[in-house]
Coordinates of C-alpha atoms and ligand atoms in Angstrom, one line a residue:
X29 CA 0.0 0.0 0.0
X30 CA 1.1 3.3 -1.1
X31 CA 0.6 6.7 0.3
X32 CA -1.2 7.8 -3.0
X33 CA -4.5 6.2 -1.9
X34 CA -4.6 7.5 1.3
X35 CA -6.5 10.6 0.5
X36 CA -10.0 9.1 -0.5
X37 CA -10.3 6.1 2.0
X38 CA -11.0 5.9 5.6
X39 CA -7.5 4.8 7.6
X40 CA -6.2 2.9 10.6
X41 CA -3.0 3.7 12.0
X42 CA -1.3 0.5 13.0
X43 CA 2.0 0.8 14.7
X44 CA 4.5 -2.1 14.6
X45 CA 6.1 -3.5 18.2
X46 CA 8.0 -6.1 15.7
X47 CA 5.9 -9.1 15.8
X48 CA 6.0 -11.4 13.4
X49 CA 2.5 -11.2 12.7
X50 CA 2.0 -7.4 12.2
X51 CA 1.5 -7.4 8.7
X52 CA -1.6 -10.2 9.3
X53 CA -3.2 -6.9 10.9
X54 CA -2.9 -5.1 7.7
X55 CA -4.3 -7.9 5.3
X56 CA -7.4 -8.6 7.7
X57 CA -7.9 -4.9 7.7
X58 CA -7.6 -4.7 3.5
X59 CA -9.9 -7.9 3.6
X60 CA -12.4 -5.8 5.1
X61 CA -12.2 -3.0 2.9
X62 CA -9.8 -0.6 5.1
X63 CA -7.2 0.9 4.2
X64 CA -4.2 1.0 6.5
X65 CA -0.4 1.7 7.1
X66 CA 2.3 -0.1 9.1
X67 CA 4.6 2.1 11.0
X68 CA 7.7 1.2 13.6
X69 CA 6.6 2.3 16.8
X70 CA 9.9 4.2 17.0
X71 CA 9.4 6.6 13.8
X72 CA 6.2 7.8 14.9
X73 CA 6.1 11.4 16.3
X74 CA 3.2 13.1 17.4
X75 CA 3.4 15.6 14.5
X76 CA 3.0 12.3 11.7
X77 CA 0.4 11.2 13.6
X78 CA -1.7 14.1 13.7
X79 CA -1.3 14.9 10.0
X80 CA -2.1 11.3 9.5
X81 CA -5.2 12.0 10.8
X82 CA -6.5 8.4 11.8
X83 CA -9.9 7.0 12.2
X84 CA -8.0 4.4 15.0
X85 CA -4.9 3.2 16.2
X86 CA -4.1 -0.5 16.2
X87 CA -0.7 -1.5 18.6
X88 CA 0.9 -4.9 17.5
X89 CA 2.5 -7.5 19.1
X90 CA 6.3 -7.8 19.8
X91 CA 8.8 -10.0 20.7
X92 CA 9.7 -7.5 23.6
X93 CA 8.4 -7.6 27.8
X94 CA 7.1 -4.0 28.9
X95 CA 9.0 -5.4 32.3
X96 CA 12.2 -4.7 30.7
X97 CA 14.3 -1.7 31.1
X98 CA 13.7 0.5 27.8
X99 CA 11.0 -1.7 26.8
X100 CA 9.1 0.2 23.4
X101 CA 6.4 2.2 24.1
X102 CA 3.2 3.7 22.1
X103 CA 4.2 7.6 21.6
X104 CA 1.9 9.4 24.9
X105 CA -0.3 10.7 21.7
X106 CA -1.7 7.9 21.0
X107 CA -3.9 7.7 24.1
X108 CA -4.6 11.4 23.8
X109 CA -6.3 12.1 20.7
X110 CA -9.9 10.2 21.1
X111 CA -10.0 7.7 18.6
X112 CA -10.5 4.6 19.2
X113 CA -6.9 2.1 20.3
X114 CA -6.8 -1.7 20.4
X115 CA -3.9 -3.2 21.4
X116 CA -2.9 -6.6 20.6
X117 CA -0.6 -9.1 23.0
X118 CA 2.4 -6.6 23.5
X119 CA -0.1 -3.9 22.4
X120 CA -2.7 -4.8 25.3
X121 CA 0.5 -4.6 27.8
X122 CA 2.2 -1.7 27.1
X123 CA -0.7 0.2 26.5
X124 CA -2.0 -1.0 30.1
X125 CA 1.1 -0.3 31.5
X126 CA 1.2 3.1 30.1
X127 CA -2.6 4.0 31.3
X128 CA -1.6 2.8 34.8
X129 CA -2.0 -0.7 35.2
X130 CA 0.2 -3.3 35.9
X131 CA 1.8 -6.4 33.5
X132 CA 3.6 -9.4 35.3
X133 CA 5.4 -12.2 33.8
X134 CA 3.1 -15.5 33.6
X135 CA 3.9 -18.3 35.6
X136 CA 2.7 -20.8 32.5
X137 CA 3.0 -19.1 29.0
X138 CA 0.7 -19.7 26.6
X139 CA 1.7 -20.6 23.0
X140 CA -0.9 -21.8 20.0
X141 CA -3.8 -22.6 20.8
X142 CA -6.3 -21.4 23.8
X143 CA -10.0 -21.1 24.4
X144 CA -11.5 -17.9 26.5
X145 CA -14.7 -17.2 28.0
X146 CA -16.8 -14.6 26.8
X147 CA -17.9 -12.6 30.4
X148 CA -19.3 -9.2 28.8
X149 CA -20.5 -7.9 25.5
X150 CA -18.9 -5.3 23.6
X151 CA -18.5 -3.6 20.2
X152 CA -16.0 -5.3 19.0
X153 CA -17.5 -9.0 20.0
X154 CA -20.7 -7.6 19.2
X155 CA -22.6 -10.4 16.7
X156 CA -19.5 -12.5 16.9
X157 CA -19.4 -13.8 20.5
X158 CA -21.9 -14.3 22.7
X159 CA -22.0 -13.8 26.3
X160 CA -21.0 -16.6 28.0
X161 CA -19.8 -18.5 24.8
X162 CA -16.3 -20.4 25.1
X163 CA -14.0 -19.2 22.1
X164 CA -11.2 -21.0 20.4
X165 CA -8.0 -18.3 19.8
X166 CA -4.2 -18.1 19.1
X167 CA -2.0 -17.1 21.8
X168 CA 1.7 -16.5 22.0
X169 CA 3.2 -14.9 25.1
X170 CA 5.1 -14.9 28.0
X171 CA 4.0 -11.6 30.5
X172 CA 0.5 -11.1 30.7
X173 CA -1.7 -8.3 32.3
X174 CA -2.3 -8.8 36.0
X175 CA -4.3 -4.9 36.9
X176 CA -6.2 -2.8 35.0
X177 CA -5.8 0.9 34.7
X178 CA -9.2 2.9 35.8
X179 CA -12.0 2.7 33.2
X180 CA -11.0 -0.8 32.1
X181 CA -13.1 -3.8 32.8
X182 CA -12.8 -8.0 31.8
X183 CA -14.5 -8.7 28.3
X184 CA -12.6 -12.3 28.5
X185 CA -10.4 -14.5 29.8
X186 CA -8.6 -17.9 29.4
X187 CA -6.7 -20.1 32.2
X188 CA -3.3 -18.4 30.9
X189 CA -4.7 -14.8 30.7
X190 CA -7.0 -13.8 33.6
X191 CA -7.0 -10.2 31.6
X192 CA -7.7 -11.8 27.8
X193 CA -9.9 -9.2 26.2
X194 CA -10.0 -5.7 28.2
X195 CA -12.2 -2.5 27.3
X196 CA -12.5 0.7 28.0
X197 CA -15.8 2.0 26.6
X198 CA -15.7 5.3 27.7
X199 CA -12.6 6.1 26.0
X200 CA -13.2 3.5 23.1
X201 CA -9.7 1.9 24.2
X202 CA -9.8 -2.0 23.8
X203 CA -7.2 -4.5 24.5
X204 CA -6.5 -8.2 24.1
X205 CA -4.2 -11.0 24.5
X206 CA -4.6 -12.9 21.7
X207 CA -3.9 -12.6 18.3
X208 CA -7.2 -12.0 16.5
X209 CA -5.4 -11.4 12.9
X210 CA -4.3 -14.7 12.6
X211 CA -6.8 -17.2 11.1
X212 CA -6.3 -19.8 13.9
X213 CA -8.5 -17.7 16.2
X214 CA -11.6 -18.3 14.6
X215 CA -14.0 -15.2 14.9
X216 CA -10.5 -13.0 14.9
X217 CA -11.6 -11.5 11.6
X218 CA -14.5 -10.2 12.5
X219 CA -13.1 -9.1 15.7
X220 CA -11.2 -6.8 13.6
X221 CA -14.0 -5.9 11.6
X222 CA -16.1 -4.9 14.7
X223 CA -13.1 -2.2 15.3
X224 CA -12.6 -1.0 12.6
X225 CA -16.4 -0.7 11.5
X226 CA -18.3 -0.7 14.2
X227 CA -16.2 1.4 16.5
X228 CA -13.9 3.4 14.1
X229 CA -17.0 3.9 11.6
X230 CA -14.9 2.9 8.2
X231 CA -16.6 2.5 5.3
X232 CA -15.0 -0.3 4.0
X233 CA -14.2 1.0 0.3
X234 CA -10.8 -0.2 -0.7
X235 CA -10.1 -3.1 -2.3
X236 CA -7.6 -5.1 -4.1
X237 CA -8.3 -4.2 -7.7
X238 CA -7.2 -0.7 -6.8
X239 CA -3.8 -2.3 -5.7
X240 CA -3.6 -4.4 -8.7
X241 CA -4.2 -1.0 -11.0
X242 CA -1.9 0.9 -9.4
X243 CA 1.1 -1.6 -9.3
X244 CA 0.5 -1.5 -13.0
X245 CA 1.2 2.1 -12.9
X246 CA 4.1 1.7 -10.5
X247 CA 6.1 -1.2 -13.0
X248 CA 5.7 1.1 -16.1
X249 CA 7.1 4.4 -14.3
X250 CA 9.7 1.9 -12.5
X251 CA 10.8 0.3 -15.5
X252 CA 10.6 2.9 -18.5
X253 CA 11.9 1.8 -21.6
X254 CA 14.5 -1.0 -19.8
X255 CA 14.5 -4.9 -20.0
X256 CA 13.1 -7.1 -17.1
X257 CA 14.3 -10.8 -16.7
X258 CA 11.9 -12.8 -14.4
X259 CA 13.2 -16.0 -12.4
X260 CA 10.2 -18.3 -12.9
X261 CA 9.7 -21.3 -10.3
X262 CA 6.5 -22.7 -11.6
X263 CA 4.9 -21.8 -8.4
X264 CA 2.1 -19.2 -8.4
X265 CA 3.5 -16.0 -6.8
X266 CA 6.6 -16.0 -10.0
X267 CA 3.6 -16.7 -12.4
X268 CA 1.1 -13.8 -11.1
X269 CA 4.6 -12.0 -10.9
X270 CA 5.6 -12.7 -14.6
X271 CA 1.9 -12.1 -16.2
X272 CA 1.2 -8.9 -14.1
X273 CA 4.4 -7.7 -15.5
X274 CA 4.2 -8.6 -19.0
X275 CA 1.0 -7.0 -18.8
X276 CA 2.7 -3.7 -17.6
X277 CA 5.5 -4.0 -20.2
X278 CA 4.8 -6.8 -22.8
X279 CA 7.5 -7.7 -24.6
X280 CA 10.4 -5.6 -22.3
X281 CA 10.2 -9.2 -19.7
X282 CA 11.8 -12.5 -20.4
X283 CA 11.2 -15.5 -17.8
X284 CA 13.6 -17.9 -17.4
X285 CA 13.8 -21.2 -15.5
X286 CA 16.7 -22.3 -13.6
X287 CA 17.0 -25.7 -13.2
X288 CA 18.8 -25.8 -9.6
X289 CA 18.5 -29.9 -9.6
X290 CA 16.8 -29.2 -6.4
X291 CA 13.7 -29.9 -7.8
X292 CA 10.7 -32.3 -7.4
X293 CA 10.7 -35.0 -9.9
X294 CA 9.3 -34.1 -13.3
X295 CA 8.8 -30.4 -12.1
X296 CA 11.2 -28.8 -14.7
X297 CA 9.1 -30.4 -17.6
X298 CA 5.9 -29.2 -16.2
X299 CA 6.8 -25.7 -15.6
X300 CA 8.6 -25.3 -18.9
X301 CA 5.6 -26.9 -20.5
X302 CA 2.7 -25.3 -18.8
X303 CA 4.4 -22.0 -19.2
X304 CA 5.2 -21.9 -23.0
X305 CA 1.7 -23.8 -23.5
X306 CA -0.3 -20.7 -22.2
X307 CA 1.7 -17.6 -22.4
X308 CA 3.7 -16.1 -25.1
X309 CA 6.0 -14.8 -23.2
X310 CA 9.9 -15.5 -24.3
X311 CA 11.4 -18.2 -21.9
X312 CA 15.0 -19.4 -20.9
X313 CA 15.4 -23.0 -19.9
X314 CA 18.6 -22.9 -17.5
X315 CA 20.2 -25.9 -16.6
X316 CA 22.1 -25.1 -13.8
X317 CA 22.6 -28.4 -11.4
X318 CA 25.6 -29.7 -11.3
X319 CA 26.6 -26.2 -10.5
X320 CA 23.9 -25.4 -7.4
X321 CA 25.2 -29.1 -6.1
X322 CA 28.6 -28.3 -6.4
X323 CA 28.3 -25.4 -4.4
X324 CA 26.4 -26.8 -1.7
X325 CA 28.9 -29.8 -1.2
X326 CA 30.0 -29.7 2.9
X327 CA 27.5 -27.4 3.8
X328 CA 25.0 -28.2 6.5
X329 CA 24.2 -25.2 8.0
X330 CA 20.8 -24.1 6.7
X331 CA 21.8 -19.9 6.6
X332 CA 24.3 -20.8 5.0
X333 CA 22.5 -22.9 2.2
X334 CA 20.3 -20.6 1.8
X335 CA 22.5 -17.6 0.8
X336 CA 24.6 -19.8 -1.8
X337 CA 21.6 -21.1 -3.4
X338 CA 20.3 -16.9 -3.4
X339 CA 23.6 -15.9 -4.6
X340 CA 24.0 -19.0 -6.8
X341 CA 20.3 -18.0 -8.7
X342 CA 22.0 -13.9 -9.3
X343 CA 24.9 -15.6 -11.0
X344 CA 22.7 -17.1 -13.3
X345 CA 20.4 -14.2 -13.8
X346 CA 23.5 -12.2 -14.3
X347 CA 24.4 -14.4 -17.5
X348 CA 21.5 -15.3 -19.1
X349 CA 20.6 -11.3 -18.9
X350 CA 24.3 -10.5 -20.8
X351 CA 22.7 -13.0 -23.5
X352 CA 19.7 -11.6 -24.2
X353 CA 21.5 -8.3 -24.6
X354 CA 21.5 -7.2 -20.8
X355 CA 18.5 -6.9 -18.7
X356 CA 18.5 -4.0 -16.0
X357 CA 15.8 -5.5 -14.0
X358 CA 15.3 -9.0 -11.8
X359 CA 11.7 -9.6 -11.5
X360 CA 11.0 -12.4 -8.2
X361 CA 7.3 -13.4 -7.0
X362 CA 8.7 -12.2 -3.1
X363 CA 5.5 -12.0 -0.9
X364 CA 5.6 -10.9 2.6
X365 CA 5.7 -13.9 4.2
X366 CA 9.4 -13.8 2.5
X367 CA 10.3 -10.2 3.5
X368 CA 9.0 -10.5 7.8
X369 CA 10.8 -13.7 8.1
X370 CA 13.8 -12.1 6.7
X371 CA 14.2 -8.6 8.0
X372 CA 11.3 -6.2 9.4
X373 CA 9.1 -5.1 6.5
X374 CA 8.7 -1.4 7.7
X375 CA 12.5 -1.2 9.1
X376 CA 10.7 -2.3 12.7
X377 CA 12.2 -4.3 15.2
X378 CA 11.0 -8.2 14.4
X379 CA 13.4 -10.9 14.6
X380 CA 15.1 -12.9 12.1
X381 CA 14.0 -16.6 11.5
X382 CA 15.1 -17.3 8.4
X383 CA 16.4 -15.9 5.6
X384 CA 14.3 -16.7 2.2
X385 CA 16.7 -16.6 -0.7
X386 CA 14.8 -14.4 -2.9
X387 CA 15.1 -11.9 0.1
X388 CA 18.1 -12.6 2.6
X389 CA 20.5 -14.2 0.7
X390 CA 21.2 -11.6 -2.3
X391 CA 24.9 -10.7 -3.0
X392 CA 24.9 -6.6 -2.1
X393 CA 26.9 -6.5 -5.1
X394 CA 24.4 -7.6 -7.6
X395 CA 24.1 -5.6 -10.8
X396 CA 20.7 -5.9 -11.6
X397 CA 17.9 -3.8 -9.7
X398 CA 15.1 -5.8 -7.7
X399 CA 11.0 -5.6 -9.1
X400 CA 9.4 -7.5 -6.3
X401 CA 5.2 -6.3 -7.0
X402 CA 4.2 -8.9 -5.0
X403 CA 6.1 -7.9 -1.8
X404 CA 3.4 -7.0 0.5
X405 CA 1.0 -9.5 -0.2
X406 CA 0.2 -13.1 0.5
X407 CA -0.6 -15.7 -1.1
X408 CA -4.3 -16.2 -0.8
X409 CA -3.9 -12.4 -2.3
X410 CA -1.5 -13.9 -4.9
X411 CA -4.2 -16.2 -5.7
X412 CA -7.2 -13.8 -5.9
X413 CA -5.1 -11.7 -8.5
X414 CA -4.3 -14.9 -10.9
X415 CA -7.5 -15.7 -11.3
X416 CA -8.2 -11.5 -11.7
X417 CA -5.8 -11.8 -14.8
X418 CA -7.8 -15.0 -15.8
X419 CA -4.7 -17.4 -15.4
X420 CA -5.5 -21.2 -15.3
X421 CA -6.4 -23.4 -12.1
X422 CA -3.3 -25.2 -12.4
X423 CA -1.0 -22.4 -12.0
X424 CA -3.4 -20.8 -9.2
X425 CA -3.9 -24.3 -7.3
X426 CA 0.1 -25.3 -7.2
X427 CA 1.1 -26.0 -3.8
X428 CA 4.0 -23.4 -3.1
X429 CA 7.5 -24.4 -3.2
X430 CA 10.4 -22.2 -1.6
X431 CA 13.4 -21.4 -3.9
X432 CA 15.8 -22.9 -2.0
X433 CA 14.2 -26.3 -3.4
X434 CA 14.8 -29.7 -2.2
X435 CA 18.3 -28.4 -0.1
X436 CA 16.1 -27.0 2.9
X437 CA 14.2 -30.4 2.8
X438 CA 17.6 -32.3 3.4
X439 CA 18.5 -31.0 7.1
X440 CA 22.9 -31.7 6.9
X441 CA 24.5 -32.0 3.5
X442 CA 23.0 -32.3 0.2
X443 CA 23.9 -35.1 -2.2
X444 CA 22.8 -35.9 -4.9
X445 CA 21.8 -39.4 -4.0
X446 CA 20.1 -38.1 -1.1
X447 CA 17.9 -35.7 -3.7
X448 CA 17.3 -38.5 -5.6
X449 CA 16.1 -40.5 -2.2
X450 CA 13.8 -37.9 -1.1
X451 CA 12.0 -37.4 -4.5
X452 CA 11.2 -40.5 -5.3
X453 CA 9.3 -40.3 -1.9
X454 CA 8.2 -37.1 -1.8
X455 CA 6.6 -38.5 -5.2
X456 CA 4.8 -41.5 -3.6
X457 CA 3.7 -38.7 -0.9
X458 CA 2.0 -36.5 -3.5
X459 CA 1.0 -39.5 -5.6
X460 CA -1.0 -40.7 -2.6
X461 CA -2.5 -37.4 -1.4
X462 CA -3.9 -36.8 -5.3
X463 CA -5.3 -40.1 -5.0
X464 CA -7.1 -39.2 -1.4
X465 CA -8.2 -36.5 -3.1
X466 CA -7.2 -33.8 -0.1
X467 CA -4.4 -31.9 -2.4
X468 CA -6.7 -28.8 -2.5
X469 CA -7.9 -29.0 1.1
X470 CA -3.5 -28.9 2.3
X471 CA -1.4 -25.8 1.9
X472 CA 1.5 -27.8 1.5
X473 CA 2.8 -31.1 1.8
X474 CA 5.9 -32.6 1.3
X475 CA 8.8 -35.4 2.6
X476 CA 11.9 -34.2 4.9
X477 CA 14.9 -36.7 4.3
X478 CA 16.6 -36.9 8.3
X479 CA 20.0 -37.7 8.3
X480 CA 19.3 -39.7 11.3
X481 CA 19.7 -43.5 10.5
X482 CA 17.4 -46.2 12.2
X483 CA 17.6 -50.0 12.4
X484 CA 15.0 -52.2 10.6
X485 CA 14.2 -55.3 9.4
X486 CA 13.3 -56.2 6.0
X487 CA 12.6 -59.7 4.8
X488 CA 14.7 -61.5 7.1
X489 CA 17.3 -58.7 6.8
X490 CA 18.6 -56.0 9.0
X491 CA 18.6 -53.1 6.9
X492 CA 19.8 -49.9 8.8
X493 CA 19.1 -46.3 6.4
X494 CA 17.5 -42.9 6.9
X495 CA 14.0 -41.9 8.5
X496 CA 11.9 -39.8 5.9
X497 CA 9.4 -37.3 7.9
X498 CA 5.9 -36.4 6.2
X499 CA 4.5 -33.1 6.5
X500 CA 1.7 -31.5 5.5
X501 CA 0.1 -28.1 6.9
X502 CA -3.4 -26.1 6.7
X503 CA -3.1 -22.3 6.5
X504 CA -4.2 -19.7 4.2
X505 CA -1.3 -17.1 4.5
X506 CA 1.7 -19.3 5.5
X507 CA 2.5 -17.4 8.3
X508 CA 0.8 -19.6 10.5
X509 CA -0.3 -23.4 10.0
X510 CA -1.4 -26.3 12.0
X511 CA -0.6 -29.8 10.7
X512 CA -3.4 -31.4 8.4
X513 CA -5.2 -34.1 10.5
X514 CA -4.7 -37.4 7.7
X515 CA -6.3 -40.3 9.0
X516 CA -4.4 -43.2 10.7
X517 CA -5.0 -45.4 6.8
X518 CA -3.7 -42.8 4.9
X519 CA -0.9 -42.4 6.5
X520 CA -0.4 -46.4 7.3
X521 CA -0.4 -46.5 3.8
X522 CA 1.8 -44.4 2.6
X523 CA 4.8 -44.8 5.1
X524 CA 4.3 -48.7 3.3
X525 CA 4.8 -47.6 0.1
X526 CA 7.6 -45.1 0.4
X527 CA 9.8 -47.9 2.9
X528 CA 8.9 -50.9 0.5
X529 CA 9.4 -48.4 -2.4
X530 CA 12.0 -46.3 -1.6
X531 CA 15.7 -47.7 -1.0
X532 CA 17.6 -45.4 1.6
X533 CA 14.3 -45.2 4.2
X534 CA 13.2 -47.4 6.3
X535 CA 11.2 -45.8 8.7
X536 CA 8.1 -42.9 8.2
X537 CA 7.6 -40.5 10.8
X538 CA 4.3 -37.4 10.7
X539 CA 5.1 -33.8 11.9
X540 CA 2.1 -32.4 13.7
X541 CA 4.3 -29.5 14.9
X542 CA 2.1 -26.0 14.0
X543 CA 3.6 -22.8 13.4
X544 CA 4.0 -21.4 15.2
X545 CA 6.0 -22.6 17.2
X546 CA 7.7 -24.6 14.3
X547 CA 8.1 -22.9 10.6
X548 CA 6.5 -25.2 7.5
X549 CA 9.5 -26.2 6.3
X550 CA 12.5 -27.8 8.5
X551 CA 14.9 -25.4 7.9
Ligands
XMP4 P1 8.3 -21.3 6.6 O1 9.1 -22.5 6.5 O2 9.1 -20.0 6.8 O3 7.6 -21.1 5.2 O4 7.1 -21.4 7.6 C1 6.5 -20.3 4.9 C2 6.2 -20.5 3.4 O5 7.3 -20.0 2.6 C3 7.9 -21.0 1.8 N1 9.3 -20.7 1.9 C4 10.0 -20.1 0.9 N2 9.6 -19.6 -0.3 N3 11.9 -19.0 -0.8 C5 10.6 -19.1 -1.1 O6 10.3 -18.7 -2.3 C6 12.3 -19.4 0.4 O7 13.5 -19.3 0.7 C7 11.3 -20.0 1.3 N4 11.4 -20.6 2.5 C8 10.2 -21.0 2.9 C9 7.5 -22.3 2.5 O8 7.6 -23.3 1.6 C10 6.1 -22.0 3.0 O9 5.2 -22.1 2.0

């Protein structure tokens, strides 16, 4: 979101304590309708706020404790201006602390999932929970609110958080625990809603064909006259990416497809294939494996594997743009998801878990400038616009698959016989779910090869090779997921197949880790 549309629409202020989940706030807010900005609670001043002008003021989460010495704080202007606040986790607590109450550390934290109990009514749970209900949400913390300033009074609670959902409705200053922007607190949507509706009074008119037009508007100006190369994975954020550009610039953007060897089996026909089949847009075929192996041989550290594969895919870029007569642009289908794992969207203080390739691992000295239109959306978002630029089902449907490839699926050092281990079952895997016919109702699934070795017995034979884990994960933004709940046949079924199948494993495990408090992939 730009600054341009901020004149005609209704907006919400929401200022970032670095959680990882900030930007979740924004998108539940867009979904609605409402426009919004993101700003580090450390650049905003009382004078930006004012000229801002906001309808309300939404305070994030953070990885920080209010109990700590220098602990981040909303600006004192934020409480002063009468519209409405709602803080959220770190949010509730500093602004609590800051009106005069008092936030202790918990004696048992809460993490994933929790249920409260609905004691009042409000205007924020108004029409969404009902007095007395019991409500399934998402918590992460550690310190929780133990007194309430004056003017506050219980909405909710859970066992962890005596405090869950505070309100002032005097001074239209709500707080809660919980994490109502991410989609594993059901209701949390409309939560948000209730705020920014109900008690804000927006109207609810932006929406994401505005974004789409004005991204248009922001490649052409970006780009001029110059060339654009696009590194295509076959996934459907580089897709939308490559089609929303070559509608912007048409024949200025060629794709190409790097062939890392790190890929499923079968997936570098498909992609090649499915992409000349329906688009006429020029493509390079790349094959680059012997080189992405060769660079990876002794590494196990996952940082590390991801920056040489990031730096590995600029190299490429670099040549196959000198052939086509230089190109001055790298397109990548980068979403957010990418970009707050990596480093703080808005410059903000979250932490880093991981750093994507397309995002932490480029060289600083790269020639080529970054187009990344994709960068603050998701991928349900992704989604919505391929199907706005009428691309096919297939493309749109594609489970995603991270850059890095195969090499974060192979925790210790890649080999190639290791890659040829794991996609033979990964295979089996994705064979079986087709036949289930869940593929559409998982986010992603896929096989982890463990360098842990097991003992077995096969026939009458000892056999003594590597564990394979299956995962496979609900979610409809990635940045949080609970593990899809197979039942006991499937799953009996398909650890048969890949150990009779599949020489190198001999034994199937299932991840039913969520995220948090794992990521989707292992590394
Ligand atoms: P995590 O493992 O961070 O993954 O929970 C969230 C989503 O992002 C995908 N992912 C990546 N995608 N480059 C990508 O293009 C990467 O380096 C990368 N790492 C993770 C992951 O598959 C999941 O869908």
């Amino acid at each position: 979101m730009t600054k341009a549309q901020t004149s005609s629409h209704d907006h919400i202020l929401i200022l970032d304590f670095g959680s990882q989940v900030t930007q979740l706030i924004a998108r539940r807010l867009r979904e609605s309708g409402v426009y919004c900005e993101i700003w580090p609670f450390n650049q905003a001043d009382e004078t930006r706020i004012k000229m801002l002008n906001p309808r309300g003021i939404i305070l994030s989460g953070g990885p920080s404790s209010v109990l700590d010495d220098d602990a981040p704080a909303a600006p004192e202007i934020v409480f002063k201006m009468g519209v409405p606040v709602f803080g959220i986790c770190y949010g509730q607590q500093t602004m609590v602390q800051q009106l005069g109450g008092r936030v202790e550390s918990a004696r048992s934290r809460e993490f994933g999932r929790a249920y409260v109990d609905v004691l009042e009514d409000s205007e924020i749970t108004a029409n969404v929970w009902e007095k007395n209900a019991h409500e399934q949400v998402w918590m992460s913390h550690g310190d929780h609110v133990a007194c309430l300033p004056d003017g506050f009074e219980v909405i909710a609670k859970s066992d962890g958080a005596p405090y869950a959902f505070i309100a002032d409705k005097e001074r239209q200053f709500y707080g809660v625990q919980f994490h109502p922007e991410v989609v594993h607190t059901l209701h949390g949507r409309e939560l948000l809603k209730n705020f920014t509706h109900n008690v804000c009074g927006c109207s609810g008119d932006w929406t994401m064909s505005s974004f789409r037009a004005e991204q248009i508007a922001k490649l052409r100006t970006q780009i001029g006259k110059s060339k654009v190369i696009c590194g295509l994975s076959g996934g459907v954020d580089s897709s939308v990416t490559a089609v929303l550009i070559h509608e912007a610039i048409g024949e200025q953007l060629t794709c190409i497809y790097v062939d890392t060897g790190l890929m499923r089996a079968g997936e570098s026909g498909q992609v090649v294939s499915l992409f000349r089949d329906n688009y006429n847009i020029p493509l390079i075929h790349e094959d680059a494996s012997e080189r992405f192996l060769h660079a990876l041989t002794g590494i196990d550290d996952p940082e590390r594997k991801r920056k040489i594969i990031g730096s590995m895919f600029i190299d490429v870029f670099d040549e196959c743009s000198k052939r086509i007569g230089g190109a001055d642009f790298l397109a990548q289908g980068t979403l957010y998801p990418d970009v707050i794992e990596s480093v703080s969207f808005t410059g903000g203080p979250s932490e880093t878990i991981k750093s994507h390739h397309n995002v932490g691992g480029l060289p600083e000295d790269m020639e080529l400038k970054l187009v990344e239109p994709m960068r603050e959306l998701f991928k349900d978002e992704v989604r919505a616009l391929g199907r706005e630029l009428g691309m096919p089902e297939d493309f749109i449907r594609r489970h995603p698959f991270p850059g890095p490839g195969l090499a974060i699926r192979i925790p210790g050092e890649v080999t190639q016989s290791k890659i040829e281990i794991l996609r033979k079952a990964d295979t089996i895997y994705l064979d079986e779910i087709q036949k289930a016919g869940l593929y559409d109702e998982i986010w992603q699934a896929f096989a982890v090869l463990l360098p842990v070795k097991t003992v077995g017995v096969m026939g009458d034979c000892r056999t003594y090779d590597n564990v394979c884990a299956l995962r496979a994960v609900t979610a409809t933004d990635g940045m949080t997921a609970d593990y899809f709940p197979f039942d006991h046949e499937f799953l009996g079924r398909t650890a048969t197949r890949i150990i009779n199948e599949v020489h190198g494993i001999n034994r199937v495990v299932y991840d039913i880790t969520s995220k948090p408090p794992g990521t989707i992939e292992w590394e």
